[in-house]
GROMACS .gro file of C-alpha atoms in nm:
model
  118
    1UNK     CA    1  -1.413  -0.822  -0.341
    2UNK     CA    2  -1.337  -1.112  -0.108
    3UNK     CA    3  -1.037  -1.137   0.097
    4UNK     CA    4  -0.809  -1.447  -0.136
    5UNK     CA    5  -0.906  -1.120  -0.423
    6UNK     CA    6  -0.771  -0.852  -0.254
    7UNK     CA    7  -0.459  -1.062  -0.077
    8UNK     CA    8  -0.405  -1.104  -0.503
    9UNK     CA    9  -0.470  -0.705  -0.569
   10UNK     CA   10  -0.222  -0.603  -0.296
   11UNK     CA   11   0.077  -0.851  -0.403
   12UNK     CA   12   0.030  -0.737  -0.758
   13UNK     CA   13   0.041  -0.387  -0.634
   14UNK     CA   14   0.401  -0.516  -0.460
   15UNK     CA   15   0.501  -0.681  -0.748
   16UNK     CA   16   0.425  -0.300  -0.968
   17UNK     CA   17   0.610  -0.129  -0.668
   18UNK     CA   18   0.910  -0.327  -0.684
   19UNK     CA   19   0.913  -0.339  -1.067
   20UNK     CA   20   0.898   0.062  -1.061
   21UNK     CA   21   1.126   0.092  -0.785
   22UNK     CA   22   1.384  -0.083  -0.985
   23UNK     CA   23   1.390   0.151  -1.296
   24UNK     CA   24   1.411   0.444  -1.108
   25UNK     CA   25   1.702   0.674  -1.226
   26UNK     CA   26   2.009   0.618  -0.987
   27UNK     CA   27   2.057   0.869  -0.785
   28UNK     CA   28   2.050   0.951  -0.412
   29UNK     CA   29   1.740   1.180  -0.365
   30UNK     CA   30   1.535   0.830  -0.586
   31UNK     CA   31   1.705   0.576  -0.396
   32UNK     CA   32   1.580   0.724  -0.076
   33UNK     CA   33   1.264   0.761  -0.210
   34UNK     CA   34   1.250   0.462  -0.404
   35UNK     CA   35   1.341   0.266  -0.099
   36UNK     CA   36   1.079   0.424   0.172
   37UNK     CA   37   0.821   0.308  -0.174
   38UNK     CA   38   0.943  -0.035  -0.157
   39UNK     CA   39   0.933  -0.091   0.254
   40UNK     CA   40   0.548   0.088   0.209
   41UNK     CA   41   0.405  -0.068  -0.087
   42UNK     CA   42   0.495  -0.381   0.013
   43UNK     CA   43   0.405  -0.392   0.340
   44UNK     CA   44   0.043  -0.351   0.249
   45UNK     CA   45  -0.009  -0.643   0.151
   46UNK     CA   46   0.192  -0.841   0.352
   47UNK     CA   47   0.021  -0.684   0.632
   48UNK     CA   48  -0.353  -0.736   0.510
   49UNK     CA   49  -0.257  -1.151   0.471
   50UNK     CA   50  -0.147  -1.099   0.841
   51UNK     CA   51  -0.473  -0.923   0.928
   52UNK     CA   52  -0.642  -1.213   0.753
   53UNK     CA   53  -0.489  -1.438   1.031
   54UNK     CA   54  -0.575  -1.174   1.323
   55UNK     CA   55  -0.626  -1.378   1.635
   56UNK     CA   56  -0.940  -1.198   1.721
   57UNK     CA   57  -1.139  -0.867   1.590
   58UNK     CA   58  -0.972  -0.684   1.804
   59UNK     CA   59  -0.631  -0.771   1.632
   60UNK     CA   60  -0.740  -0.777   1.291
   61UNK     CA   61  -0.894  -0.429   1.347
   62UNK     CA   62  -0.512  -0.321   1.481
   63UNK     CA   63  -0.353  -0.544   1.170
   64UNK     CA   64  -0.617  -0.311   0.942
   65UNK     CA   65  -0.512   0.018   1.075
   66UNK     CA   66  -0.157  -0.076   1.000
   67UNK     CA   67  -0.233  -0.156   0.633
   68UNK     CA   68  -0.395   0.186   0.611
   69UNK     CA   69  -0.126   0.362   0.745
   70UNK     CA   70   0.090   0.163   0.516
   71UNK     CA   71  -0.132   0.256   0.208
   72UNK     CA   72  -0.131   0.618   0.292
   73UNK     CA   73   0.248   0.611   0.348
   74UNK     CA   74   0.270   0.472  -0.039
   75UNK     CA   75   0.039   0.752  -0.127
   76UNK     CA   76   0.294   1.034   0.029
   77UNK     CA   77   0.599   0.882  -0.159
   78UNK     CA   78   0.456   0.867  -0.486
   79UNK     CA   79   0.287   1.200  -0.443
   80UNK     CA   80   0.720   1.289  -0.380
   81UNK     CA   81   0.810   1.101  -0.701
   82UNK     CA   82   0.532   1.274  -0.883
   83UNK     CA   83   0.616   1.647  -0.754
   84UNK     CA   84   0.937   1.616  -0.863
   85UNK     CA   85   0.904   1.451  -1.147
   86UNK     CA   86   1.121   1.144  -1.056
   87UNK     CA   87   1.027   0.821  -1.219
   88UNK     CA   88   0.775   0.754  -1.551
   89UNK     CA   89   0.485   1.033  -1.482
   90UNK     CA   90   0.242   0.725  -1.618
   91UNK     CA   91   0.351   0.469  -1.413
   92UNK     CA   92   0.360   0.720  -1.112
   93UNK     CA   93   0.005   0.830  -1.162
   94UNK     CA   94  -0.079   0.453  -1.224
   95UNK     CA   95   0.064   0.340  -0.899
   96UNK     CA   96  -0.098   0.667  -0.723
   97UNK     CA   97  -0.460   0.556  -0.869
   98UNK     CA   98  -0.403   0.189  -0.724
   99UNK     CA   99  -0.264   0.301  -0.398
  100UNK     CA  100  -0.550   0.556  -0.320
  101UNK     CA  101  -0.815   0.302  -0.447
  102UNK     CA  102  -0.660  -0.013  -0.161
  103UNK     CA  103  -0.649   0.278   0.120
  104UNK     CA  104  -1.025   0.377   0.029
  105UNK     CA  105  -1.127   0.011   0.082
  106UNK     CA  106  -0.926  -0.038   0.367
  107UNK     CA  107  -1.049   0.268   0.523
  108UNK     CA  108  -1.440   0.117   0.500
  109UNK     CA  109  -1.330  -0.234   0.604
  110UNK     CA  110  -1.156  -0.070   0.945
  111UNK     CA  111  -1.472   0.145   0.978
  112UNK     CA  112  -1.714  -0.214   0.915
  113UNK     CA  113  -1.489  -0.386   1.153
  114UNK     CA  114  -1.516  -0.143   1.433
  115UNK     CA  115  -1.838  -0.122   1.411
  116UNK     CA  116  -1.933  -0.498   1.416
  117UNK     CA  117  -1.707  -0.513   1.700
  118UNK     CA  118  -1.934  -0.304   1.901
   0.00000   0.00000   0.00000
């Protein structure tokens, strides 16, 4: 997968974030949650376009780790929203699938960066 691909994964994983953030049931334990989703799920990719103007390896290798912390973030608040049972249990498990599968690639691009930087 080439970067222009995966900058198109990641906002369609933003665009399924926000979409699922705004159905959530109203209330204030989902609108807490919901909203520490949104700021998460869309940072990744907004972060991984800025990685993709990094400066130098040694900044895109920073921008990187930020995406990854990002993705894992995502990971922790829909693992929430699926323990207890907030939001569509497809959709959750859905968003869960996508948002393990972008921090496992992530994950080996930071580890392919470092080690070409060496």
């Amino acid at each position: 997968m080439n970067r222009k691909e995966l900058e198109i994964r990641t906002k369609k994983f933003a665009i399924c974030v926000v979409r699922f953030v705004s159905e959530l049931p109203k209330s204030k334990v989902a609108d807490v949650i919901g909203y520490q989703l949104l700021r998460s799920g869309t940072s990744i990719g907004a972060n991984y376009r800025e990685a993709g103007r990094a400066e130098s390896q040694a900044d895109f290798i920073h921008k990187l780790s930020i995406v990854e912390k990002e993705a894992s973030e995502t990971q922790y608040w829909l693992e929430l929203l699926k323990e207890t049972r907030i939001g569509e249990p497809k959709e959750v498990d859905a968003l869960l699938d996508e948002a393990s599968q972008l921090l496992a690639i992530f994950t080996s691009a930071g580890k392919t960066a470092k080690r070409q930087k060496k």
